Amino acid sequence: MAKQADLLPVDVAQRLILDQFSRLEAEEVPLGDARGRVLAADTVSTLNIPPFDNSSMDGFAVRSADTGGASHRTPVALEVVADIPAGSSALGHIEAGQAARIMTGGPVPAGADSVVPFEAVEEDGAVIRLTSPVSRRACVRDAGQDVTQGTTVLHAGTQLGYPQIGLLGALGCAEILVSRRPVIAILSTGDELVAPGKTLRPGQIYNSNSPMLAAAVAEAGGVAIEVPSARDDPEAITDALRSVPHADLILTSGGASVGDHDHIKGVLNAHGRVEFWRVRLRPGKPLLFGRFAEKPVIGLPGNPTSSAVTFELFVRPVIRTMLGAAPYRPRITAVVDDRITHQGGRATYVRVRLRLRDGRFHASSAGPQDSAMLVPLAHADGLLIADEDRTEIPVGADADVLVWRLPPEAQEFSSR
Ligand code: AMP
Ligand code: MG
């Protein structure tokens, strides 16, 4: 058996892999398709937003100087000389003693410097009366108050959600320069594997890693190509790898360990090279990195949880790096609620549930930490990181957790 010291530490393995990848080229997509994509360049505004001074209320545009002496005893009367709806292009102008009826978004006419809402005036035909002074710029949105022309409003590497799409829309951007999505081919290997939907015969199991990894690739921002699974046979695996169309990275699942029928390493040695094999990690020790011909290959272990954890630690950061986005998931500090023990010697990623109590996150085991089991994985909110040099994390201690999702109580609306 390999000595732990012969295995690569997780961070060293991450570095060795990430050093082989860089941001992909940029492409233009229509604004309507840009959600989830990653900006390839800073967005510099060519406009002021708003482009012109406009009203933030439905009311009357006035000259604040006219209203200085207004009170209940001495109301100020102004003559309404114009009507300015939103979209109005008429360059209005008001003189002393005049006002213009104006709707929210309507351009504030020259001469006016503030808007009084309908609620604050008394209307009497073409005359309005004000009973209190109006301050300068009241209810006026200044040109450029949101965005000044020439400023950077979004940075390269930003993943676009709907608020960012809204901002790009306001700037009038119809085509957005984003990083090309990395194409990731997925090849599961194993004589026992059957695609979901087929009938299981004795000794067979469903291939769950291919759909799981395809979903993980898509979630990270890549495009997954699922190759039909290959039998545990070097020729079948070689043929399957040869059949992969253009891909920025090939993922294999299974056959990476020391079993009699684990052939990925041999195939890479024969048709490319192995850069490294095995990391000081639990679950996921048999991780493999190499090349098939010149195509980069990350060999993930077959046990579903090992596959998921190694995807998280080694593949997702590659996809994010190719996108030019932040490589790692957010980490939080959580209080450990269950005593966590592990064998030590390898960094251990414990599947945990999270709870939010009294303003702090608490972590407890999501179930048996067996890398073949899928239910604890599916119920986990994140991965708690237990360092290789500790074998126990006591109840009440703090630990780092890579967060997949927040618990429901952290998502509830609170008006606190
Ligand atoms: P291996 O890494 O090939 O030794 O596989 C380790 C364990 O994971 C075995 O129990 C396999 O049956 C299982 N396994 C391998 N590939 C998959 C897959 N694609 N989907 C689900 N389980 C798998
Ligand atoms: Mg196998």
XYZ file of N, CA and C in Angstrom, residues 80-187:
324
model
N -49.588 76.244 -14.102
C -49.116 75.030 -14.776
C -49.110 75.272 -16.284
N -47.890 75.232 -16.881
C -47.771 75.640 -18.289
C -47.405 74.489 -19.225
N -47.131 73.313 -18.690
C -46.724 72.208 -19.572
C -47.109 70.879 -18.940
N -47.098 69.855 -19.757
C -47.435 68.488 -19.318
C -46.335 67.568 -19.839
N -45.594 66.929 -18.941
C -44.410 66.161 -19.352
C -44.522 64.710 -18.899
N -45.034 63.836 -19.770
C -45.036 62.416 -19.408
C -43.637 61.811 -19.590
N -43.404 60.574 -19.038
C -42.148 59.870 -19.318
C -42.057 59.661 -20.820
N -40.888 59.812 -21.376
C -40.720 59.632 -22.823
C -40.892 60.911 -23.599
N -41.282 61.960 -22.896
C -41.487 63.239 -23.576
C -40.156 63.784 -24.090
N -40.168 64.210 -25.347
C -38.920 64.719 -25.908
C -38.928 66.241 -25.997
N -40.079 66.850 -25.629
C -40.173 68.314 -25.718
C -39.225 68.928 -24.694
N -38.356 69.802 -25.131
C -37.450 70.464 -24.203
C -38.205 71.638 -23.583
N -38.916 71.347 -22.510
C -39.736 72.386 -21.894
C -38.875 73.400 -21.156
N -39.526 74.477 -20.736
C -38.826 75.507 -19.985
C -39.853 76.180 -19.112
N -39.535 76.410 -17.851
C -40.479 77.185 -17.037
C -39.811 78.422 -16.456
N -40.655 79.423 -16.332
C -40.202 80.724 -15.804
C -40.627 80.843 -14.341
N -40.189 81.897 -13.704
C -40.617 82.182 -12.329
C -42.144 82.206 -12.272
N -42.702 81.582 -11.240
C -44.157 81.572 -11.072
C -44.840 80.472 -11.851
N -44.074 79.646 -12.554
C -44.677 78.577 -13.364
C -44.298 77.194 -12.832
N -45.095 76.212 -13.266
C -44.818 74.805 -12.931
C -45.171 73.966 -14.149
N -44.652 72.718 -14.182
C -45.023 71.792 -15.260
C -45.491 70.491 -14.626
N -46.627 70.005 -15.122
C -47.105 68.701 -14.665
C -46.115 67.665 -15.209
N -45.643 66.756 -14.356
C -44.600 65.813 -14.792
C -44.849 64.445 -14.173
N -44.581 63.402 -14.948
C -44.769 62.034 -14.453
C -43.401 61.419 -14.150
N -43.396 60.363 -13.336
C -42.149 59.685 -12.971
C -41.373 59.314 -14.226
N -40.115 59.699 -14.277
C -39.280 59.406 -15.454
C -39.297 60.505 -16.485
N -40.199 61.452 -16.350
C -40.266 62.564 -17.314
C -39.059 63.488 -17.138
N -38.535 64.053 -18.253
C -37.371 64.942 -18.161
C -37.745 66.256 -17.460
N -36.931 66.631 -16.482
C -37.188 67.874 -15.746
C -36.905 69.048 -16.686
N -37.861 69.933 -16.869
C -37.672 71.020 -17.842
C -36.637 72.041 -17.355
N -36.011 72.707 -18.299
C -35.061 73.777 -17.950
C -35.788 74.799 -17.088
N -35.091 75.361 -16.163
C -35.695 76.345 -15.269
C -36.166 75.721 -13.972
N -36.672 74.476 -14.051
C -37.135 73.785 -12.831
C -35.942 73.104 -12.172
N -35.979 73.019 -10.840
C -34.897 72.309 -10.149
C -35.421 71.315 -9.137
N -36.742 71.141 -9.079
C -37.293 70.173 -8.130
C -38.702 69.795 -8.549
N -39.187 68.723 -7.893
C -40.532 68.232 -8.200
C -41.289 68.097 -6.886
N -42.546 68.582 -6.892
C -43.416 68.351 -5.722
C -44.426 67.287 -6.108
N -44.569 66.259 -5.283
C -45.541 65.205 -5.604
C -46.977 65.735 -5.566
N -47.857 65.084 -6.323
C -49.278 65.468 -6.328
C -49.821 65.646 -4.921
N -49.467 64.700 -4.028
C -50.014 64.676 -2.673
C -49.732 65.974 -1.913
N -48.680 66.701 -2.333
C -48.244 67.859 -1.547
C -48.788 69.187 -2.092
N -49.640 69.110 -3.114
C -50.155 70.367 -3.662
C -51.675 70.330 -3.729
N -52.217 71.526 -3.827
C -53.659 71.663 -4.016
C -53.839 72.129 -5.456
N -54.649 71.388 -6.235
C -54.838 71.755 -7.645
C -56.125 72.542 -7.796
N -56.044 73.553 -8.615
C -57.209 74.402 -8.856
C -57.137 74.840 -10.314
N -57.691 73.980 -11.216
C -57.603 74.266 -12.639
C -56.165 74.298 -13.088
N -55.743 75.378 -13.723
C -54.371 75.484 -14.228
C -53.431 76.079 -13.194
N -53.886 76.116 -11.938
C -53.052 76.692 -10.867
C -52.854 75.638 -9.771
N -51.636 75.593 -9.202
C -51.414 74.742 -8.020
C -50.990 75.639 -6.870
N -51.329 75.167 -5.662
C -50.918 75.931 -4.474
C -50.076 75.041 -3.580
N -48.957 75.633 -3.110
C -48.048 74.909 -2.217
C -48.086 75.570 -0.858
N -48.114 74.715 0.186
C -48.198 75.288 1.537
C -46.910 75.062 2.327
N -45.892 74.533 1.664
C -44.575 74.455 2.330
C -43.487 74.565 1.264
N -42.293 75.022 1.668
C -41.210 75.192 0.697
C -40.729 73.836 0.183
N -40.179 73.855 -1.027
C -39.642 72.650 -1.647
C -38.128 72.824 -1.692
N -37.397 71.758 -1.299
C -35.931 71.937 -1.348
C -35.395 71.633 -2.744
N -34.262 72.256 -3.041
C -33.618 72.085 -4.344
C -33.333 70.627 -4.607
N -33.545 70.143 -5.795
C -33.306 68.771 -6.277
C -34.251 67.753 -5.646
N -35.258 68.211 -4.880
C -36.198 67.253 -4.283
C -36.889 66.483 -5.404
N -36.975 65.176 -5.248
C -37.660 64.281 -6.210
C -37.107 64.397 -7.631
N -35.826 64.782 -7.730
C -35.179 64.808 -9.049
C -34.051 63.792 -9.047
N -34.043 62.925 -10.070
C -32.933 61.985 -10.240
C -31.943 62.631 -11.192
N -30.751 62.916 -10.691
C -29.759 63.630 -11.504
C -29.207 62.744 -12.610
N -28.960 63.340 -13.768
C -28.281 62.624 -14.857
C -26.986 62.043 -14.306
N -26.729 60.763 -14.597
C -25.463 60.144 -14.186
C -25.394 59.763 -12.722
N -26.504 59.869 -11.975
C -26.385 59.568 -10.536
C -26.179 58.069 -10.295
N -26.638 57.232 -11.215
C -26.461 55.783 -11.066
C -25.135 55.376 -11.718
N -24.944 55.776 -12.961
C -23.716 55.453 -13.691
C -23.208 56.714 -14.375
N -21.935 57.013 -14.153
C -21.313 58.125 -14.882
C -20.612 57.543 -16.090
N -20.843 58.148 -17.234
C -20.200 57.712 -18.473
C -18.702 57.546 -18.250
N -18.140 56.428 -18.748
C -16.693 56.215 -18.633
C -16.278 55.409 -17.416
N -17.229 55.092 -16.526
C -16.829 54.304 -15.350
C -17.029 52.814 -15.603
N -16.234 52.015 -14.888
C -16.354 50.556 -14.974
C -17.448 50.129 -14.015
N -18.474 49.488 -14.565
C -19.603 49.110 -13.708
C -19.605 47.624 -13.367
N -18.996 46.788 -14.214
C -18.876 45.357 -13.916
C -17.472 44.924 -14.333
N -16.911 44.017 -13.567
C -15.538 43.583 -13.844
C -15.503 42.234 -14.557
N -14.472 42.062 -15.388
C -14.236 40.756 -16.020
C -14.211 39.706 -14.917
N -14.784 38.532 -15.215
C -14.829 37.470 -14.204
C -16.142 37.435 -13.447
N -16.991 38.444 -13.653
C -18.295 38.460 -12.984
C -19.229 37.473 -13.658
N -19.849 36.615 -12.879
C -20.854 35.716 -13.443
C -22.183 36.463 -13.443
N -22.830 36.461 -14.590
C -23.993 37.331 -14.767
C -25.270 36.688 -14.238
N -25.835 37.328 -13.237
C -27.171 36.976 -12.756
C -28.139 38.024 -13.276
N -29.399 37.926 -12.868
C -30.350 38.873 -13.460
C -30.108 40.336 -13.081
N -29.597 40.645 -11.875
C -29.348 42.070 -11.617
C -28.284 42.649 -12.560
N -27.259 41.848 -12.857
C -26.202 42.329 -13.764
C -26.751 42.456 -15.187
N -27.650 41.528 -15.565
C -28.291 41.614 -16.889
C -29.095 42.912 -16.972
N -29.760 43.253 -15.872
C -30.538 44.498 -15.834
C -29.637 45.709 -16.075
N -28.495 45.710 -15.419
C -27.561 46.837 -15.582
C -27.049 46.907 -17.022
N -26.693 45.749 -17.594
C -26.209 45.747 -18.983
C -27.299 46.223 -19.932
N -28.539 45.839 -19.640
C -29.672 46.300 -20.456
C -29.812 47.809 -20.377
N -29.689 48.357 -19.160
C -29.814 49.813 -18.981
C -28.727 50.554 -19.754
N -27.578 49.898 -19.927
C -26.484 50.525 -20.680
C -26.679 50.372 -22.188
N -27.704 49.610 -22.569
C -27.999 49.447 -23.993
C -27.160 48.376 -24.668
N -26.524 47.496 -23.867
C -25.663 46.465 -24.460
C -26.532 45.335 -25.014
N -26.439 45.064 -26.304
C -27.230 43.984 -26.906
C -26.395 42.720 -27.038
N -25.085 42.869 -27.164
C -24.167 41.730 -27.289
C -23.163 41.826 -26.154
N -22.924 40.699 -25.497
C -22.054 40.723 -24.322
C -20.849 39.827 -24.590
N -19.679 40.338 -24.255
C -18.449 39.569 -24.447
C -18.217 38.688 -23.211
N -18.335 37.388 -23.418
C -18.196 36.437 -22.296
C -17.153 35.387 -22.661
N -16.676 34.666 -21.644
C -15.734 33.579 -21.911
C -16.488 32.415 -22.545
N -15.836 31.780 -23.512
C -16.428 30.571 -24.072
C -16.589 29.541 -22.957
N -17.671 28.772 -23.027
C -17.886 27.731 -22.015
C -16.980 26.540 -22.288
N -16.244 26.070 -21.285
C -15.402 24.895 -21.501
C -16.245 23.647 -21.782
N -15.771 22.858 -22.727
C -16.465 21.611 -23.077
C -15.777 20.473 -22.328
N -16.545 19.750 -21.552
C -15.987 18.697 -20.703
C -16.622 17.369 -21.104
N -15.790 16.442 -21.584
C -16.305 15.107 -21.936
C -16.269 14.217 -20.705
N -17.282 13.387 -20.561
C -17.396 12.513 -19.387
C -17.488 11.064 -19.840
N -16.537 10.266 -19.379
C -16.521 8.840 -19.721
C -16.528 8.020 -18.438
